[in-house]
Coordinates of C-alpha atoms and ligand atoms in Angstrom, one line a residue:
X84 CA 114.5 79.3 77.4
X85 CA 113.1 82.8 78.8
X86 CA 112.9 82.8 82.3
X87 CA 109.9 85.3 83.8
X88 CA 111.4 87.8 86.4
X89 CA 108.9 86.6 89.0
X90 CA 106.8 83.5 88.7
X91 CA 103.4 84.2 91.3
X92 CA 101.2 81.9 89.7
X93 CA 103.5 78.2 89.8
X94 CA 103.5 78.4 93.6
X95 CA 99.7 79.1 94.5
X96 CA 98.4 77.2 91.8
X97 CA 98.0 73.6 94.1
X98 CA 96.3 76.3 96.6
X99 CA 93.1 77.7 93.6
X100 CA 90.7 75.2 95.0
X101 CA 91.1 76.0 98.8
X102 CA 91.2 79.6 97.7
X103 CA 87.7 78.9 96.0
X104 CA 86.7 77.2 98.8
X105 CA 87.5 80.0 101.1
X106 CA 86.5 83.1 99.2
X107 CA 83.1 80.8 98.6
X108 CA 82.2 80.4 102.6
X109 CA 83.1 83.9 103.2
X110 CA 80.2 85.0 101.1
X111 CA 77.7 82.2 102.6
X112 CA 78.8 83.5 106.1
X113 CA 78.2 87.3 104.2
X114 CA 80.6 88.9 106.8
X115 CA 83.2 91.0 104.4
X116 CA 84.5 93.7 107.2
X117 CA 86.2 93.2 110.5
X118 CA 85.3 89.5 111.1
X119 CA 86.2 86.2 111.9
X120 CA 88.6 85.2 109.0
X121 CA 90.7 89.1 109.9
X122 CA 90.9 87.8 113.6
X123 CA 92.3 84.6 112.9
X124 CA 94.6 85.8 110.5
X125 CA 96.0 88.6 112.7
X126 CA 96.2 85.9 115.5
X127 CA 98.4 83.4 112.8
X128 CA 100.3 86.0 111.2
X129 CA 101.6 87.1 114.7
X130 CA 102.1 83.8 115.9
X131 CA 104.2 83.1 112.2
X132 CA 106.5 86.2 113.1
X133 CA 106.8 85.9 117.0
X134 CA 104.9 89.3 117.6
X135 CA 102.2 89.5 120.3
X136 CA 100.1 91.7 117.9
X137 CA 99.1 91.7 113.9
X138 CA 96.2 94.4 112.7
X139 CA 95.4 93.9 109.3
X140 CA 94.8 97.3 107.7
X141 CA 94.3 98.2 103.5
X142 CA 97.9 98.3 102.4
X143 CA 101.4 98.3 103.2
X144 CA 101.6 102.4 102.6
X145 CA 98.4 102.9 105.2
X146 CA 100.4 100.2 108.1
X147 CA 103.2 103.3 107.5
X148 CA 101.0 106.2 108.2
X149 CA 99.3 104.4 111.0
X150 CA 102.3 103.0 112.8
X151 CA 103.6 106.7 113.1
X152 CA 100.5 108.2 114.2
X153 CA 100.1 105.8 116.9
X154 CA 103.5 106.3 117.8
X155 CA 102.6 110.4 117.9
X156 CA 104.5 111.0 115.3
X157 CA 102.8 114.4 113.9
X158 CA 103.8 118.3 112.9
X159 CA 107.5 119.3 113.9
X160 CA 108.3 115.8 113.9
X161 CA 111.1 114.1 111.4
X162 CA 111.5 110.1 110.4
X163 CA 114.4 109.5 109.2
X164 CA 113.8 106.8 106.1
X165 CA 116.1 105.4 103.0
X166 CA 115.9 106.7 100.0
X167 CA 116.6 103.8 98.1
X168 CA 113.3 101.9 98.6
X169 CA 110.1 102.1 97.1
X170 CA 108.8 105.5 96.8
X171 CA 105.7 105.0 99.1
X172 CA 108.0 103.8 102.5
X173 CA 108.8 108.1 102.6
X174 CA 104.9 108.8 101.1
X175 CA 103.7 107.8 104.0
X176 CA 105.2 109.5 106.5
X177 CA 103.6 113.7 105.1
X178 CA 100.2 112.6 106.3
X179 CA 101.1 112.6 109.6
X180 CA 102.3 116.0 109.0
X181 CA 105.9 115.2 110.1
X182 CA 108.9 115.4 107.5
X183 CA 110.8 112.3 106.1
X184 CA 114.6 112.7 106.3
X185 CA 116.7 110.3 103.6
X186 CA 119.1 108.6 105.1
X187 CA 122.3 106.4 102.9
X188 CA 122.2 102.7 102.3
X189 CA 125.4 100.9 101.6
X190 CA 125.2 99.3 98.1
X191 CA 126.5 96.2 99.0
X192 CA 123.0 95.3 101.2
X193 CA 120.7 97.9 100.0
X194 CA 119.7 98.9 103.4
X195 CA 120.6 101.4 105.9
X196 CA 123.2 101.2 108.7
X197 CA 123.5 102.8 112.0
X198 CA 126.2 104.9 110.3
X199 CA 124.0 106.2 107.4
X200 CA 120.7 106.7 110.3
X201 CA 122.8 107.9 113.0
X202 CA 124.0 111.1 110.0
X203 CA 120.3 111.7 109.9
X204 CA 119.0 112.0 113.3
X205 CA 118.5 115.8 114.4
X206 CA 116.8 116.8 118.2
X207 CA 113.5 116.7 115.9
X208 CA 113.9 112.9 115.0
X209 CA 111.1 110.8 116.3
X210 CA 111.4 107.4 114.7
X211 CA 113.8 105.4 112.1
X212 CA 112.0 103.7 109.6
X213 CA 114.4 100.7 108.0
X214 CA 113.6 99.7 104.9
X215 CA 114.6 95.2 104.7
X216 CA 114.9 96.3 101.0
X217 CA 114.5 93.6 98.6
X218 CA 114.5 90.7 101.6
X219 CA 117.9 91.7 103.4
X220 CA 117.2 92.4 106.9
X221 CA 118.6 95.7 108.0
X222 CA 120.7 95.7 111.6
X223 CA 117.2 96.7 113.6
X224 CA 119.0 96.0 117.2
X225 CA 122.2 98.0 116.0
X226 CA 120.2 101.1 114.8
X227 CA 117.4 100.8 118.1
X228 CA 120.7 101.4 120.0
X229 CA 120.8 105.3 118.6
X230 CA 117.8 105.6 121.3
X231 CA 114.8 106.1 119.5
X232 CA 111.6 104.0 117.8
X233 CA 112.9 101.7 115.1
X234 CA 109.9 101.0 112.2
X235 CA 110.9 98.3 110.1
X236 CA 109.2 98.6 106.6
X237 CA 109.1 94.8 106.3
X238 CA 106.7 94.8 102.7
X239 CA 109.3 92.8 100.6
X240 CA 111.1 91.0 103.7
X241 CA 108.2 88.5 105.1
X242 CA 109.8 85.3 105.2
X243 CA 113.3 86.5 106.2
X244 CA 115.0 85.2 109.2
X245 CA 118.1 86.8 111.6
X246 CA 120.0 85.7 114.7
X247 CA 117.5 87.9 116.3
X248 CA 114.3 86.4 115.2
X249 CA 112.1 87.2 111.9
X250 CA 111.7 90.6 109.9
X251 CA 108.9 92.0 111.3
X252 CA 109.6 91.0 115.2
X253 CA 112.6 93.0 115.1
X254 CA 111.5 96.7 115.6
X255 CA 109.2 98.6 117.8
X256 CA 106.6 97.7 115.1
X257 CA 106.9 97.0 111.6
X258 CA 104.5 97.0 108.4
X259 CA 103.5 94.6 106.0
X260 CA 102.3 94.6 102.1
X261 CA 100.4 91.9 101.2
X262 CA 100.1 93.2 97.4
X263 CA 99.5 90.3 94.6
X264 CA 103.4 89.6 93.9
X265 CA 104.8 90.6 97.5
X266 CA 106.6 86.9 99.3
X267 CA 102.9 86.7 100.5
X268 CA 100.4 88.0 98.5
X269 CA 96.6 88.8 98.7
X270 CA 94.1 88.9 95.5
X271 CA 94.2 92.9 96.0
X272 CA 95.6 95.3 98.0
X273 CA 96.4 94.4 101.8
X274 CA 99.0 95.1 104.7
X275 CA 99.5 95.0 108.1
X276 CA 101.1 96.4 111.7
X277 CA 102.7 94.1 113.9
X278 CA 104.4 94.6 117.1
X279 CA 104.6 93.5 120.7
X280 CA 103.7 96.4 122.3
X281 CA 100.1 96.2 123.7
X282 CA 99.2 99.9 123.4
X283 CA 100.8 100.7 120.2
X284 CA 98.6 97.7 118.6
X285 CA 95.5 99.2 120.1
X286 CA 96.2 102.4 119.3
X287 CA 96.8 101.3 115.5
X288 CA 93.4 99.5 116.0
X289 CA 91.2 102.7 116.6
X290 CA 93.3 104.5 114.1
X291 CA 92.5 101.8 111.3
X292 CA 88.7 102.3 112.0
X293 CA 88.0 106.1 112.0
X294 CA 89.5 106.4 115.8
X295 CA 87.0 104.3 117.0
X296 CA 87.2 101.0 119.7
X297 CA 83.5 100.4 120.0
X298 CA 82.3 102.2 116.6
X299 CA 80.1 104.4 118.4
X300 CA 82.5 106.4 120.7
X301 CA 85.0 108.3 118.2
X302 CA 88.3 109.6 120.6
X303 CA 90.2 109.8 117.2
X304 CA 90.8 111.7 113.9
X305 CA 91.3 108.2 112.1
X306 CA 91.4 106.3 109.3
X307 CA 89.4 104.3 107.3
X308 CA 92.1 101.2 106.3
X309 CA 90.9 97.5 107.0
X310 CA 92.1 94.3 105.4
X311 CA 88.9 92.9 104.5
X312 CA 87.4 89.3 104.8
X313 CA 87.7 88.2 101.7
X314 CA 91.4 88.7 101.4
X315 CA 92.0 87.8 105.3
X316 CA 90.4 84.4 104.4
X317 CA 92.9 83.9 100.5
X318 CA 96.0 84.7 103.4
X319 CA 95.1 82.1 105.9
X320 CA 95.1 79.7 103.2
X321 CA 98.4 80.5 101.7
X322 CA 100.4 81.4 105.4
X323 CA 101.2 78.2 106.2
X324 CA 103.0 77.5 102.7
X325 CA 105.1 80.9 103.3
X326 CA 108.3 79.0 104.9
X327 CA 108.7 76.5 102.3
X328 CA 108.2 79.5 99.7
X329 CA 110.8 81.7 101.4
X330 CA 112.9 78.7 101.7
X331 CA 112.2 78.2 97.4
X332 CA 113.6 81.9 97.6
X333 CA 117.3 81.0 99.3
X334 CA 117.3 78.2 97.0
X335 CA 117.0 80.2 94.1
X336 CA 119.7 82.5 95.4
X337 CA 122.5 79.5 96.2
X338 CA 121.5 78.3 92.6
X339 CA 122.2 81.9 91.2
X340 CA 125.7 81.0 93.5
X341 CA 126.7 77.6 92.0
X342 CA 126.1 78.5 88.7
X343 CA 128.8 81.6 88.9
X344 CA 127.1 84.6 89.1
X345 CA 129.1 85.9 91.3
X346 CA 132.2 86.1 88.4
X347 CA 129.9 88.5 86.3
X348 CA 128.0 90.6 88.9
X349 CA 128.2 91.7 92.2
X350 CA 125.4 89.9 94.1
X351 CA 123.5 91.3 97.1
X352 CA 125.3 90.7 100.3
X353 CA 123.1 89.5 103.6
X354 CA 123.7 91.6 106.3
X355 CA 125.4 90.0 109.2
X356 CA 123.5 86.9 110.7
X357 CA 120.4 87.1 108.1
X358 CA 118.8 84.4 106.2
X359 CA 116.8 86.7 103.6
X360 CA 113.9 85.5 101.7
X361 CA 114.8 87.6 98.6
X362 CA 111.4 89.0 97.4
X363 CA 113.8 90.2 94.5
X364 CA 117.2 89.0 93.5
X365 CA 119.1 92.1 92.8
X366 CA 122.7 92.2 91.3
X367 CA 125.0 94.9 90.4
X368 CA 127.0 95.9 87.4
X369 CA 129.1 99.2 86.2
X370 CA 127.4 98.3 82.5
X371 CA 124.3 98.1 83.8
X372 CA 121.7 98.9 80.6
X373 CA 124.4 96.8 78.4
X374 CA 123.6 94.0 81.1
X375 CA 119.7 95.2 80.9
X376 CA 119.5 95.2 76.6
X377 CA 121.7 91.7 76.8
X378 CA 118.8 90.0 79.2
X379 CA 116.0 91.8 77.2
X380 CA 118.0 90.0 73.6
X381 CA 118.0 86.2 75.3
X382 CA 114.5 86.8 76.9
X383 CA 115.2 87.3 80.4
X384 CA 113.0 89.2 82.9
X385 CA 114.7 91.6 84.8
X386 CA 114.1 95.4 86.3
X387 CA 116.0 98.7 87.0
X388 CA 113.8 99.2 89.9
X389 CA 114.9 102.3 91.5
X390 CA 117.1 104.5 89.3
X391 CA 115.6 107.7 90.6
X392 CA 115.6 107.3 93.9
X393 CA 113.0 108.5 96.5
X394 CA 115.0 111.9 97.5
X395 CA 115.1 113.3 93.8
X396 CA 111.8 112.3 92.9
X397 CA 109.6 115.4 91.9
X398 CA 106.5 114.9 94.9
X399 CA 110.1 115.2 97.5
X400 CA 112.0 118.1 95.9
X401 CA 110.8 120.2 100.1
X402 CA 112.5 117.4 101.4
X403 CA 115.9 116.5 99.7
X404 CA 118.6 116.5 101.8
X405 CA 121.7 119.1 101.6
X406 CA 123.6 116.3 101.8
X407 CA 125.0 113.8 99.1
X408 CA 124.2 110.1 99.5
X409 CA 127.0 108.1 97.8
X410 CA 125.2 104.8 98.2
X411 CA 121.9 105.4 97.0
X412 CA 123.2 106.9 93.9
X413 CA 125.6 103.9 93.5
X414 CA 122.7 101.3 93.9
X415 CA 120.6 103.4 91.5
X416 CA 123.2 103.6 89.3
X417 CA 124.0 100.3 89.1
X418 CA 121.4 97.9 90.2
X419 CA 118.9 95.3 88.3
X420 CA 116.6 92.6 89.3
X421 CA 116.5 88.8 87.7
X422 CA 114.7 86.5 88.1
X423 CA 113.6 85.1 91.2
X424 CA 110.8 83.0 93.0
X425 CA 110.4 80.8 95.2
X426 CA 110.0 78.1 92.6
X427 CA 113.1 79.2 90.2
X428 CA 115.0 76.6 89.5
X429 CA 118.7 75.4 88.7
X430 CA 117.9 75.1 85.2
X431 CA 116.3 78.4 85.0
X432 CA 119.3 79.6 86.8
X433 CA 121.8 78.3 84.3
X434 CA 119.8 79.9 81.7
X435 CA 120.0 83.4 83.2
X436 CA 123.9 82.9 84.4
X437 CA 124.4 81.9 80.6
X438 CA 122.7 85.2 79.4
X439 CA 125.0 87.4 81.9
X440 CA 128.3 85.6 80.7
X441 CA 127.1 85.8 77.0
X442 CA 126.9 89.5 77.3
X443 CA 130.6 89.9 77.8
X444 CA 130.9 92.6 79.8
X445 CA 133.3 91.4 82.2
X446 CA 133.8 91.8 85.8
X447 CA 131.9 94.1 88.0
X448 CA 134.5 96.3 88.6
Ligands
PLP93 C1 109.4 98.8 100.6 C2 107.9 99.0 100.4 N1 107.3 99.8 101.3 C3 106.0 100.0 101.2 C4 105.2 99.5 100.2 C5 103.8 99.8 100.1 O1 102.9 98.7 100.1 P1 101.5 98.8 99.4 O2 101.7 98.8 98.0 O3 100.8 97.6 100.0 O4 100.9 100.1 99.9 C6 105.9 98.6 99.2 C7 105.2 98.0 98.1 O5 104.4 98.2 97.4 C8 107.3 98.4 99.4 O6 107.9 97.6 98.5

């Protein structure tokens, strides 16, 4: 039986005709641009993570570049950032004219530690952006204590849960992607900054529309990066289904657990006190592209997402570090997705544990 590396359809399905519904009155009311469904989303979405403040802005790259620019992030300035993530966490931070750092993860977690950040900070360090790579929940109040602005890239982590309260609640501020096969996704591109901090969010709020708070008095160089109406209005519908998706997701993972994965592969650890909503189920293996063409042969989905990482891609070559970072090449190395959703069931999970074992590669290590 092949099992699909993600499965976005099976859980939205029961949602198409309130979707239609949805996307139908937003075109009778024929308000597409900063209106009523936007405000009530941003006013859910923040009351869903525990934030005081949600600005819905065109993607999860833009909530980056605004998010530092309100913070006054600019020329001179250095973020310190991951390198293993997804290459546009580091993209965004060049617009503001400031320079991205890469910082280590450790392997087991995929995500940075105050160790790895605190090796990155220089007197020109500004912010830390964490990166709650694939769902795991990096240690925001652990790395906040280094003294400066914590960002927490949140895109693949909505739906995660700590001792400390959700992803996204943790940092200074943190951004959002809502693209189509993110935990929550819009029908197109979408993100979000949320944070608790009054004047941050209303700086972010100018910044999103061209600098502007009454869109005739212009106090900023801004930006022109909205989540629009149409997509506001698909979110609302599917928010309050999010906790019983992210729920499907650490399901998925304990079935991945009972069936014995752990014997083949090294599995992603949760950092300390975090309930991740894996937005990908990653696992680790020496014989990585043996494990790869074995899952390809018995039709299983699966993904080497990040085997260049960010720091040695071509666009970063002004900014790679002097220094080696031992657990970003080891992830990249050694890393590959499987399936995972928040519908994936035991079944499905036998079926991919059976593939691993059939492969033969023995232990991890
Ligand atoms: C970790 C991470 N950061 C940032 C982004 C950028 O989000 P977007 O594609 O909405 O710009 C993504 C996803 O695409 C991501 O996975």
């Amino acid at each position: 039986m092949p099992v699909p590396l993600f499965d976005t359809r099976t859980p939205v399905e029961p949602l198409i005709s309130a979707i239609e519904a949805k996307v139908s009155e937003v075109i009778q009311n024929s308000r597409f641009i900063l209106g009523p469904e936007l405000d009530a989303f941003e006013a859910e979405l923040a009351g869903y993570l525990g934030t005081s403040h949600a600005i819905g802005v065109g993607n999860g790259t833009d909530a980056i570049t605004l998010v530092l620019r309100a913070l006054g992030v600019g020329p001179g300035d250095e973020v310190v950032v991951p390198s293993f993530t997804f290459y546009a966490s580091a993209e965004a931070i060049p617009p503001t004219g400031a320079r991205p750092v890469f910082c280590d993860v450790d392997p087991e977690t995929f995500c940075v530690t105050p160790e790895t950040v605190k090796a990155a900070i220089t007197p020109r360090t500004k912010a830390v952006m964490v990166v709650h790579l694939f769902g795991n929940v990096a240690p925001v109040k652990e790395i906040e204590a280094l003294g400066l602005p914590v960002i927490e890239d949140a895109a693949q982590a909505i739906g995660s849960r700590t001792a400390n309260g959700r992803a996204g609640a943790l940092g200074t501020a943190a951004t959002l992607s809502f693209f189509p096969s993110k935990n929550l996704g819009a029908f197109g591109d979408g993100g979000a900054v949320v944070t608790s901090d009054a004047e941050l969010a209303e700086k972010v709020r100018m910044l999103r529309f061209h600098g502007s708070r009454d869109k005739t008095t212009f106090e900023l160089i801004g930006h022109n990066s909205r989540l629009d109406e149409m997509q506001a209005a698909i979110l609302r519908v599917q928010l309050p289904h999010l906790e019983q998706w992210a729920d499907g997701r650490r399901q998925g993972a304990r079935h991945y657990r009972d069936a014995g994965l752990g014997e083949l592969v090294d599995l992603p650890v949760p950092v300390d006190g975090c309930e991740p909503a894996w937005h990908l189920y990653v696992v680790r293996h020496q014989r990585v592209d043996d494990l790869a063409a074995a899952l390809k042969a018995a039709g299983i989905g699966h993904k080497i997402y990040y085997r260049v990482p960010t720091h040695e891609q071509p666009a970063m070559r002004e900014y790679a570090p002097a220094n080696e970072l031992p657990g970003t090449a080891e992830a990249a190395r050694t890393h590959v997705a499987i399936p995972m959703s928040p519908v994936l069931s035991r079944e499905q999970a036998d079926e991919v544990v059976a593939a691993v074992r059939d492969a033969g590669l023995g232990r991890p290590h």
